mmCIF file of C-alpha atoms and ligand atoms in Angstrom:
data_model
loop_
_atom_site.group_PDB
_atom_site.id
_atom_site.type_symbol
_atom_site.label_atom_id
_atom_site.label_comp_id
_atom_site.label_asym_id
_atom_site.label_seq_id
_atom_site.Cartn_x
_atom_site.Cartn_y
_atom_site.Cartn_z
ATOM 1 C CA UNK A 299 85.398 64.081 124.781
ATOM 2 C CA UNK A 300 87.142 61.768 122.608
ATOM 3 C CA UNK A 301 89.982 61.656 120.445
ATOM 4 C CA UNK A 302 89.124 61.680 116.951
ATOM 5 C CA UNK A 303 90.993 60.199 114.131
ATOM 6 C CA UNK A 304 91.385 63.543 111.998
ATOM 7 C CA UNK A 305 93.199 64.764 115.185
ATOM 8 C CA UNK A 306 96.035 61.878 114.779
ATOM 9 C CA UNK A 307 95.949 62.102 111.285
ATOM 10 C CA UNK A 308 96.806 65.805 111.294
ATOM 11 C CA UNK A 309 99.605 64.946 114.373
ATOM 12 C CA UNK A 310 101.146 61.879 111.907
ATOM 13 C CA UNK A 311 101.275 64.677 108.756
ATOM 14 C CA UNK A 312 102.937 67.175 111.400
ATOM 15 C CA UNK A 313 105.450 64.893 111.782
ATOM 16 C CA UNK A 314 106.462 64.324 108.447
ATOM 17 C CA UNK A 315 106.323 68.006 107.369
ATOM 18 C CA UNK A 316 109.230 68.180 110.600
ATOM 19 C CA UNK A 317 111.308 64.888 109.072
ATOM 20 C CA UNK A 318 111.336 66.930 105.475
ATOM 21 C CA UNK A 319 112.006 70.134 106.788
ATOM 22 C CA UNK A 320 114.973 68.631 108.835
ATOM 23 C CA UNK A 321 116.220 66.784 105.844
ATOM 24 C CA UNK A 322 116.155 69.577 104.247
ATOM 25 C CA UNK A 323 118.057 71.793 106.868
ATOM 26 C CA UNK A 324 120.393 69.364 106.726
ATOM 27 C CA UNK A 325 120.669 69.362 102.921
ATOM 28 C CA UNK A 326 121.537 73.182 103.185
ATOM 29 C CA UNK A 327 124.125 72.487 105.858
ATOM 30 C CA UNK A 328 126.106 70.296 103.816
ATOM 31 C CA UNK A 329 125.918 72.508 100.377
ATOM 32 C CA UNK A 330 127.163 75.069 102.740
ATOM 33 C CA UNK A 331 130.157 72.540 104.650
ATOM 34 C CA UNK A 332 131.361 71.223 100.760
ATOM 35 C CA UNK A 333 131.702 74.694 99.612
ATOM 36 C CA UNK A 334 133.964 75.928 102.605
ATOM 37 C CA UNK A 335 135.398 72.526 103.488
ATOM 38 C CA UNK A 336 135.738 70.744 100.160
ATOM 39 C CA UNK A 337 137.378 67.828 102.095
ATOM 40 C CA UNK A 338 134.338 67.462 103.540
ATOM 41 C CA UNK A 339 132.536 66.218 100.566
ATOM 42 C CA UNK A 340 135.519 64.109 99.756
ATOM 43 C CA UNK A 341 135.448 61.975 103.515
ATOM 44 C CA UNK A 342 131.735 61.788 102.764
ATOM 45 C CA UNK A 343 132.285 59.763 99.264
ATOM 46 C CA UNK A 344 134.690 57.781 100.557
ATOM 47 C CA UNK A 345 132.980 56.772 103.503
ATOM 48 C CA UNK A 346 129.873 56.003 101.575
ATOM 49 C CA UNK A 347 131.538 53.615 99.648
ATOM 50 C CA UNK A 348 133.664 52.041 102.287
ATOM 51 C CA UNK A 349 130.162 51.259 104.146
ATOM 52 C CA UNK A 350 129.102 49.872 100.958
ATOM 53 C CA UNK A 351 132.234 47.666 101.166
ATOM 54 C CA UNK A 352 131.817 47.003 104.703
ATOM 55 C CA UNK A 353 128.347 45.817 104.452
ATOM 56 C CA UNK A 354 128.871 44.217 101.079
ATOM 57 C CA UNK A 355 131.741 42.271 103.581
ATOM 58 C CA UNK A 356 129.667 41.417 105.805
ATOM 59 C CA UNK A 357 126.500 40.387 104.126
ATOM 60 C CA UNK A 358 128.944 38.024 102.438
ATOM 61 C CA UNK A 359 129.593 36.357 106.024
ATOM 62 C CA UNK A 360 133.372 37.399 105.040
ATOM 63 C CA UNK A 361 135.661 36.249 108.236
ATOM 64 C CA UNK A 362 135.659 39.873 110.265
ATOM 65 C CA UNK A 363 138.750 40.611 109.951
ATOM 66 C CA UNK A 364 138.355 41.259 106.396
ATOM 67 C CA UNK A 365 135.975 44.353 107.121
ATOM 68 C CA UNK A 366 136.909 45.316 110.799
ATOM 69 C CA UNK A 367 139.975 47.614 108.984
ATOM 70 C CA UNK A 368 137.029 49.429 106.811
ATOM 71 C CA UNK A 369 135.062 49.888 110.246
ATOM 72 C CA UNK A 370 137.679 51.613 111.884
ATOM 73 C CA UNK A 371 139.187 53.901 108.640
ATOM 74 C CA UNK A 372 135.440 54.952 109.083
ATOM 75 C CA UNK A 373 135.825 55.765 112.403
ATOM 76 C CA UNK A 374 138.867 57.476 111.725
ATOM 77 C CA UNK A 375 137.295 59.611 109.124
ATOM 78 C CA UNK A 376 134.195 60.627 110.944
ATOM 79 C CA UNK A 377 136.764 61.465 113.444
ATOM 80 C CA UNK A 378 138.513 63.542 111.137
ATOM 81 C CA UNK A 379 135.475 65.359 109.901
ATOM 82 C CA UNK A 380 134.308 66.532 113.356
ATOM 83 C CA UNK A 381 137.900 67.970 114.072
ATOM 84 C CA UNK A 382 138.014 69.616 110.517
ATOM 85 C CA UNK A 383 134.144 71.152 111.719
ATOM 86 C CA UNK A 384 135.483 72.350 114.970
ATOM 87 C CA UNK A 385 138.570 73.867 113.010
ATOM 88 C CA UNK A 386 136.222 75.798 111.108
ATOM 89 C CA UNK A 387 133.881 77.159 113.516
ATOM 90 C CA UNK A 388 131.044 74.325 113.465
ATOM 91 C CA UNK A 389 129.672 72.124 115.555
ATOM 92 C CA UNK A 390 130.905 68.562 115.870
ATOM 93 C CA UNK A 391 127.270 67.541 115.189
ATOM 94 C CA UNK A 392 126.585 69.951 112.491
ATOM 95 C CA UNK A 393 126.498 67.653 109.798
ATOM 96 C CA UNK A 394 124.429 64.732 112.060
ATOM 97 C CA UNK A 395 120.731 64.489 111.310
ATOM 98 C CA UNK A 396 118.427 66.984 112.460
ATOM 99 C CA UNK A 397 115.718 65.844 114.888
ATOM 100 C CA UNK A 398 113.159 68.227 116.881
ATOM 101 C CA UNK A 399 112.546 65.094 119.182
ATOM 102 C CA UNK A 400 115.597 62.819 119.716
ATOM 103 C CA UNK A 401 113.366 59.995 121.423
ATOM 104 C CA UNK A 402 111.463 59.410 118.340
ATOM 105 C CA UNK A 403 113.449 60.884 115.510
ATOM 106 C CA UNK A 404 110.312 62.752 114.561
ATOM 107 C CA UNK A 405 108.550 59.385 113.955
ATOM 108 C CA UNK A 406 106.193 59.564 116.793
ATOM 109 C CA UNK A 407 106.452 56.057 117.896
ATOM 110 C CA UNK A 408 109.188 54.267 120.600
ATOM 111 C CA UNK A 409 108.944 50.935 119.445
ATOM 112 C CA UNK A 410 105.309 50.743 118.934
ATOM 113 C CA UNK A 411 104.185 52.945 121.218
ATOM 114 C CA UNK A 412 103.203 56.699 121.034
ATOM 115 C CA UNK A 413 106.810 58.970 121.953
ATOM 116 C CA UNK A 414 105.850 61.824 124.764
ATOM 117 C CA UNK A 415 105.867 64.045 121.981
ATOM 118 C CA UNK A 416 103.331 62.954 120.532
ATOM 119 C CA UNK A 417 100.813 62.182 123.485
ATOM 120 C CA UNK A 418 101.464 65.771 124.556
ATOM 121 C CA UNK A 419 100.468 67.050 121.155
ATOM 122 C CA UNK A 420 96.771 65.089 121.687
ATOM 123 C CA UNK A 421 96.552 66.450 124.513
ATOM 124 C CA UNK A 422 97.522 69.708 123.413
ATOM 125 C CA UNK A 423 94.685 69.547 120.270
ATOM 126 C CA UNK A 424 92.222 67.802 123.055
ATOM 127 C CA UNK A 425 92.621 71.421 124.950
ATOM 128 C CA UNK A 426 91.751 73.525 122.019
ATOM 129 C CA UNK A 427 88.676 71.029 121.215
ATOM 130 C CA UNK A 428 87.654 71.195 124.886
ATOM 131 C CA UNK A 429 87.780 75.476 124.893
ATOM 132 C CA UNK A 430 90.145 74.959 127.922
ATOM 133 C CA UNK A 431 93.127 77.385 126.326
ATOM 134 C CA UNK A 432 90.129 80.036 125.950
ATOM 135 C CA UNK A 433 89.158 79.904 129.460
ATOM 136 C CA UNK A 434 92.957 79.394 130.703
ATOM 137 C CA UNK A 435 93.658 82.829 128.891
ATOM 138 C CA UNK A 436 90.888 84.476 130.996
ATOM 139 C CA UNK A 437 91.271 82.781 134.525
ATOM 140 C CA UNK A 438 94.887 82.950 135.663
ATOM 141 C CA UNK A 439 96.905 84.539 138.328
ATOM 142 C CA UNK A 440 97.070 87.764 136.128
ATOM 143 C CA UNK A 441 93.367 88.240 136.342
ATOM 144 C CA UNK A 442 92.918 86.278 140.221
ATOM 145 C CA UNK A 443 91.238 89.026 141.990
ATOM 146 C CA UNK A 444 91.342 88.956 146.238
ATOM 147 C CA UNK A 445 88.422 91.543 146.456
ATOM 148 C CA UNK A 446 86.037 88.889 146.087
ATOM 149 C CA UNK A 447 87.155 87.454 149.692
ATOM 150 C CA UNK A 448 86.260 89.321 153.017
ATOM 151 C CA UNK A 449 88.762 90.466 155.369
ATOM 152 C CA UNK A 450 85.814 90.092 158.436
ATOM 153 C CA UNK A 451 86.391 86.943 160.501
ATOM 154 C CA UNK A 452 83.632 84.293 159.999
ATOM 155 C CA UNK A 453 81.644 82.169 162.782
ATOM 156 C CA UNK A 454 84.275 79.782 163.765
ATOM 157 C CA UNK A 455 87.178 80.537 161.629
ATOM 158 C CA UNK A 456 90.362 81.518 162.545
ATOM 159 C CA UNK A 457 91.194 83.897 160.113
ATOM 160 C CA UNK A 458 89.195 86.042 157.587
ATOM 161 C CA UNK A 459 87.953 84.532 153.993
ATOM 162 C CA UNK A 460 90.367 87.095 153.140
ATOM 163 C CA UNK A 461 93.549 85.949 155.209
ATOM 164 C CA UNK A 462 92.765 82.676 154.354
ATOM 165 C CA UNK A 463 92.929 82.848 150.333
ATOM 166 C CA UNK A 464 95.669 84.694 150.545
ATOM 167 C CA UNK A 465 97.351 82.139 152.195
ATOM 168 C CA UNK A 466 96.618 79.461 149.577
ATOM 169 C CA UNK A 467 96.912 81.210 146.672
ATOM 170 C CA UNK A 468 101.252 81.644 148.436
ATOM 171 C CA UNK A 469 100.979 77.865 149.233
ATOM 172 C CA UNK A 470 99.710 77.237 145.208
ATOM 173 C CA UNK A 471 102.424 79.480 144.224
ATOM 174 C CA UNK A 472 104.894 77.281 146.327
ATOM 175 C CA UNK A 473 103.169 74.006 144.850
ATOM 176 C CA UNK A 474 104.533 75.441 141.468
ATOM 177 C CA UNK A 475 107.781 76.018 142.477
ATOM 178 C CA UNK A 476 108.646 72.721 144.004
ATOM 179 C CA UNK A 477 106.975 71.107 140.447
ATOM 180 C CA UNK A 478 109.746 73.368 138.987
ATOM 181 C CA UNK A 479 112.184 72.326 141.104
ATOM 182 C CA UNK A 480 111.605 68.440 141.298
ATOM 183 C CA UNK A 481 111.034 65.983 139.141
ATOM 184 C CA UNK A 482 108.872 63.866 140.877
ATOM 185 C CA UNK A 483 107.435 63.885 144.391
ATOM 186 C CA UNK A 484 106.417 67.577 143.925
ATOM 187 C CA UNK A 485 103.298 66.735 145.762
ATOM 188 C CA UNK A 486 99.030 66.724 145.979
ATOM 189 C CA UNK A 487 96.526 69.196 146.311
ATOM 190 C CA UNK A 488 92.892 69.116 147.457
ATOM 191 C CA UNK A 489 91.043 71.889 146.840
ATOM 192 C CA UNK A 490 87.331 72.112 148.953
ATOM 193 C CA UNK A 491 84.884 74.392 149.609
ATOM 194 C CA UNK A 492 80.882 75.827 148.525
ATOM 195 C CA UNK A 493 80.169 76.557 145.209
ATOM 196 C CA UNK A 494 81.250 79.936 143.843
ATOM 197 C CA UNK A 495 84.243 80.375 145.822
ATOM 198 C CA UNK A 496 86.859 80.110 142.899
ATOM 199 C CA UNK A 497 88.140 76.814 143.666
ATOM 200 C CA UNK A 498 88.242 75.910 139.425
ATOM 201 C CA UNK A 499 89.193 79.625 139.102
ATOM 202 C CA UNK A 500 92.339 78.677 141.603
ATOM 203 C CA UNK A 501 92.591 75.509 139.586
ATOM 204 C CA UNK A 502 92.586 76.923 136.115
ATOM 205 C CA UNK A 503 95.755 79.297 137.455
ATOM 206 C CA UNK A 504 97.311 76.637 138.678
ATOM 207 C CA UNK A 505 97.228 74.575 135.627
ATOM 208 C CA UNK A 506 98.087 77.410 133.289
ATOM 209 C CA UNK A 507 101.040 78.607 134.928
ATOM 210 C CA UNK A 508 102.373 74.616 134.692
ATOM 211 C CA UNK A 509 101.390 74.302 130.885
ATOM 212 C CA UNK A 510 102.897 77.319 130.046
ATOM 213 C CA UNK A 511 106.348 75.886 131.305
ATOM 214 C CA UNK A 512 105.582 72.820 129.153
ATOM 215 C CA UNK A 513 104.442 70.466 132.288
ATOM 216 C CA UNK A 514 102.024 67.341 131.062
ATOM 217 C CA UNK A 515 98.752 68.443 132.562
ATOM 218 C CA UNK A 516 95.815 66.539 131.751
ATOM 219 C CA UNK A 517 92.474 68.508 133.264
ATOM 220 C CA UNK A 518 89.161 66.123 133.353
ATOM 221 C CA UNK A 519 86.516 66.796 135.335
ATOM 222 C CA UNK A 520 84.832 64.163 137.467
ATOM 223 C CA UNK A 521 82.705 62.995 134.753
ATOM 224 C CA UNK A 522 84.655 63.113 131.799
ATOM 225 C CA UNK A 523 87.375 60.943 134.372
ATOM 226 C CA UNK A 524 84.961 58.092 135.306
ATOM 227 C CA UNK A 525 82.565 58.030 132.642
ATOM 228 C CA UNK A 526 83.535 59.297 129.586
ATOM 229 C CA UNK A 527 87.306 58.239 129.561
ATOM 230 C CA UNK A 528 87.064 55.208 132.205
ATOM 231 C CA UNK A 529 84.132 53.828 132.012
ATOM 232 C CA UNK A 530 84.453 54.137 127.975
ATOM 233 C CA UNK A 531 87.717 52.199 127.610
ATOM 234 C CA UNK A 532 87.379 49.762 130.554
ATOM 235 C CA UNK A 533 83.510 48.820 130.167
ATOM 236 C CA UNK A 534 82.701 49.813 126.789
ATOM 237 C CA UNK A 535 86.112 49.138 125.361
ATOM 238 C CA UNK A 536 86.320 52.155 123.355
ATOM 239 C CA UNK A 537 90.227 51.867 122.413
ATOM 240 C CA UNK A 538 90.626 54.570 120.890
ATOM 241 C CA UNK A 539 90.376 56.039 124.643
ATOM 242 C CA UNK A 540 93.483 54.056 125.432
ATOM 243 C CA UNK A 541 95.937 56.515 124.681
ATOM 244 C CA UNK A 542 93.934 58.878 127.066
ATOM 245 C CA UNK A 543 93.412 56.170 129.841
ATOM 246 C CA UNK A 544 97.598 55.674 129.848
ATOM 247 C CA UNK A 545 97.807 59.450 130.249
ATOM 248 C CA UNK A 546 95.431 59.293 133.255
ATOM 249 C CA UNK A 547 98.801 57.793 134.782
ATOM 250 C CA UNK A 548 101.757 59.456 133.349
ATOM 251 C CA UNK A 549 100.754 62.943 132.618
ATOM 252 C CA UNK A 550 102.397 65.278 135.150
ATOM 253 C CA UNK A 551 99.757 66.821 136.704
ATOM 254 C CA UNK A 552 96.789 65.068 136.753
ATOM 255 C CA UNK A 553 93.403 67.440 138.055
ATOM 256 C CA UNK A 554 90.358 66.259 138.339
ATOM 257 C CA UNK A 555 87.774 69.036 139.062
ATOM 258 C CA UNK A 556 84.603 68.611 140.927
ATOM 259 C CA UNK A 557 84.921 65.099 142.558
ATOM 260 C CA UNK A 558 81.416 64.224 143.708
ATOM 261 C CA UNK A 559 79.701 65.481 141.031
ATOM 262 C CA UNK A 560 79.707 62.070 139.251
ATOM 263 C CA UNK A 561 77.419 59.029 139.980
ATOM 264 C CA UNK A 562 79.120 57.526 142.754
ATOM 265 C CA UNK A 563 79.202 53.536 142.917
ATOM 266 C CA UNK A 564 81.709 51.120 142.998
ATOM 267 C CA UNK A 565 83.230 51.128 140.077
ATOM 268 C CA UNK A 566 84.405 54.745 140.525
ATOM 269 C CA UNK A 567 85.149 54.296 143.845
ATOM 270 C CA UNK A 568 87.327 51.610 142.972
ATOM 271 C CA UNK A 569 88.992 53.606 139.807
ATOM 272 C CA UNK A 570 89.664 56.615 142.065
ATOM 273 C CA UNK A 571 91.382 54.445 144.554
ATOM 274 C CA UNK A 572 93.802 53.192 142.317
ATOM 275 C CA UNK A 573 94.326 56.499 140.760
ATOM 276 C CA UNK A 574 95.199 57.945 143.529
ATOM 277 C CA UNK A 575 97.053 55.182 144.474
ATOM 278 C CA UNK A 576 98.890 54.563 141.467
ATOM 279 C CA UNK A 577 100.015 58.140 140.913
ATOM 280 C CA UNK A 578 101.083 58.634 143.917
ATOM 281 C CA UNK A 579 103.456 55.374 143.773
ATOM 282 C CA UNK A 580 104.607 56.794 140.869
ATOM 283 C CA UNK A 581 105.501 60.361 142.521
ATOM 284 C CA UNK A 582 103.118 62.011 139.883
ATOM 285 C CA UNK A 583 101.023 65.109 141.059
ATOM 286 C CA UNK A 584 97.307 65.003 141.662
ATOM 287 C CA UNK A 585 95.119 67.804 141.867
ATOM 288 C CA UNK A 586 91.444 67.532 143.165
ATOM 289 C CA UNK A 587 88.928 69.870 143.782
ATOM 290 C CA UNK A 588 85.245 69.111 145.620
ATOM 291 C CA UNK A 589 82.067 70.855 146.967
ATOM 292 C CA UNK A 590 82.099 68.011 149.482
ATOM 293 C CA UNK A 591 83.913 68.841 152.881
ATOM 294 C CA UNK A 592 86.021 66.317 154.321
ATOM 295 C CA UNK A 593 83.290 64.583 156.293
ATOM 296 C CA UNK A 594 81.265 64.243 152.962
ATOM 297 C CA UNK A 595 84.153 62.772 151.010
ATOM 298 C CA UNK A 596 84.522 60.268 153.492
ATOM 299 C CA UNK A 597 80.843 58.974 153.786
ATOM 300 C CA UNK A 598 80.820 58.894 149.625
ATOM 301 C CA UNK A 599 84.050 57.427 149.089
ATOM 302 C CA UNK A 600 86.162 54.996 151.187
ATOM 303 C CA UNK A 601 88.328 55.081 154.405
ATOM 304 C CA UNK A 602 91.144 54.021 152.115
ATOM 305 C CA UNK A 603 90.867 56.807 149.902
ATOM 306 C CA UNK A 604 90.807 59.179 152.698
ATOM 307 C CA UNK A 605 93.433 57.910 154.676
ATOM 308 C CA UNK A 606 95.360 58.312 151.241
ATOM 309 C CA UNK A 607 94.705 61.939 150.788
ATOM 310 C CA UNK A 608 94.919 63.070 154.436
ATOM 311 C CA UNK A 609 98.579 61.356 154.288
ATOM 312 C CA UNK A 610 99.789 62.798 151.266
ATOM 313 C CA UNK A 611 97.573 65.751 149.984
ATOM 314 C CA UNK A 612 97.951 69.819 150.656
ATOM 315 C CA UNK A 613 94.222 70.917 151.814
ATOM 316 C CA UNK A 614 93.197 74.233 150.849
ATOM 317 C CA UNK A 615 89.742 74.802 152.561
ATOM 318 C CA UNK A 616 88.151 77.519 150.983
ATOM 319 C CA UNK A 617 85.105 79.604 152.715
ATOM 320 C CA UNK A 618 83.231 83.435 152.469
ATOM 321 C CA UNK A 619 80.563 84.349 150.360
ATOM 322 C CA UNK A 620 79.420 83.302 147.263
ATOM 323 C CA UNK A 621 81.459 85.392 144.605
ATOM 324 C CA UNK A 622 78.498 84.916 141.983
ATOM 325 C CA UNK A 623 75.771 86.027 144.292
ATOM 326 C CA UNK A 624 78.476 89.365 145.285
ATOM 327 C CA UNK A 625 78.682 89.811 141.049
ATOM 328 C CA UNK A 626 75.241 90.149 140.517
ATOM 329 C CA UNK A 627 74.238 92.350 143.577
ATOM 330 C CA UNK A 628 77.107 94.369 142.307
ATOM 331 C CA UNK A 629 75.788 94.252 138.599
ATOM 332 C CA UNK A 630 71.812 95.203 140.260
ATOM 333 C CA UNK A 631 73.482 97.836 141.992
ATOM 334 C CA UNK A 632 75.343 99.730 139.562
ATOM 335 C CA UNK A 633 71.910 99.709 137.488
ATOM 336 C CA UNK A 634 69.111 101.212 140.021
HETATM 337 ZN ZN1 LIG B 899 109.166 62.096 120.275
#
């Protein structure tokens, strides 16, 4: 997956469709101010031309006094407009310029780099390229479905497949609560178990229930992480990926789905470390989810990975029977 231009074209024209619309709201506010407030329109002539003054002044290199009494009638007469606003039922602010995103002022850019606003809205466009919205409409806690999970105990378990989803799908609920409640330090989540146990169903409710409450969530798996996106920007310096590589380490939520599935070596080892590392210095959330158990993670990745997770990560185990075997003996069975 990568971020093509038309994408950020599209974002840039976005923004200036918002700038125009606001300057036009704004337009319409003040037709409407002069007509009730004509004195209004009068502080805003005046004031116009005493910043002409003052700036005429000033380019002039005029000694200050000689424009510090213009700078504060100003003053005086902004003050006077927000009082005469108030008096009538407005705002103070109503006649200040519009902006949907104060950071930026709608221009997309802090300085030179890319406002929140705008990363979110790649990553946003990056989701409807990628199919993920699709497949978050269809897999969420709405349509999370327990029957799938066997309330007999299992060979060496303590409690029943059953017992035990049910418990993590209260401790994911609890997960998204404290991200609610905190702004950082809301905590890690590793997410094991056999294939077909609904460990990227768990993960897809998860991340839907955050993005729908406007949380930065940026969902790679394994091999889009350390191939596509890392291994694209740091070895085949792609930088167009760069924008993407940042939000590896600021996005909110960061989940990367099937760890193990990639071809291990050191470079990914390495990568992951200081993911995990980084993030978690930060307070930023990580979310990871394996076929390997614990034992297997170790052996393919490093004790200082491990000791990392097992320090700082919620593990949800997840065991019973394969749920896409149990659909199609159910499917076979409802035909003969
Ligand atoms: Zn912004």
């Amino acid at each position: 997956m990568t971020f093509n231009t038309l994408s950020i074209e599209d974002i840039l024209h976005g923004y200036e469709r918002k700038r125009l619309n606001n300057k036009r709201l704004l337009q319409d506010r003040k037709e409407e101010v002069y007509s009730k407030i004509p004195e209004i329109e009068e502080i805003d002539k005046s004031s116009a031309l005493s910043y002409l003054d003052y700036a005429r002044k000033k380019v002039m290199k005029l000694a200050p006094s000689s424009y510090e009494d213009t700078a504060s009638s100003n003053r005086r007469l902004e003050e006077k407009k927000r009082t005469l606003l108030k008096e009538h039922g407005y705002p103070e602010n109503y006649l200040e310029p519009i902006y949907n995103c104060k950071l930026c002022q709608d221009t997309g850019y802090v300085g030179t780099d890319k406002c929140n606003c705008f990363i979110d809205q790649m990553i946003n466009s990056l989701y409807l390229q990628s199919n993920l919205k699709n497949v978050l409409s269809k897999e969420n806690f709405d349509t999370f479905s327990m029957e799938y999970y066997s309330k007999e105990l299992m060979d060496g378990r303590q409690f029943s497949p059953y017992d035990n989803m049910y418990n993590i799908v209260q401790k994911s609920h609890q997960f998204i609560k404290r991200f609610e409640e905190q702004k950082k330090e809301r905590g890690n989540l590793l997410i094991y178990g056999e294939t077909g146990l609904g460990k990227t169903f768990l993960t897809n409710c998860i991340a839907k229930e955050l993005l729908d409450k406007k949380h930065s969530v940026l969902y790679l798996s394994s091999n889009e992480l350390f191939e596509n996106i890392l291994g694209g920007y740091l070895m085949q310096q792609k930088i167009e990926l760069e924008d993407l590589y940042k939000y590896i380490y600021n996005c909110e939520l960061l989940i990367i789905d099937d760890l193990g599935t990639e071809l291990t070596n050191s470079f990914v080892q390495s990568q992951l470390f200081e993911i995990i590392n980084k993030r978690e210095l930060s307070g930023l959330s990580t979310l990871i989810s394996t076929n390997l158990s614990m034992l297997q993670l170790r052996d393919k990745y490093s004790e200082r990975i491990m000791s990392r997770i097992v320090a700082n990560y919620t593990v949800f185990n997840i065991y019973g029977d394969n749920i896409r075997y149990q659909k199609r003996k159910k499917a076979i069975n409802s035909i003969t």
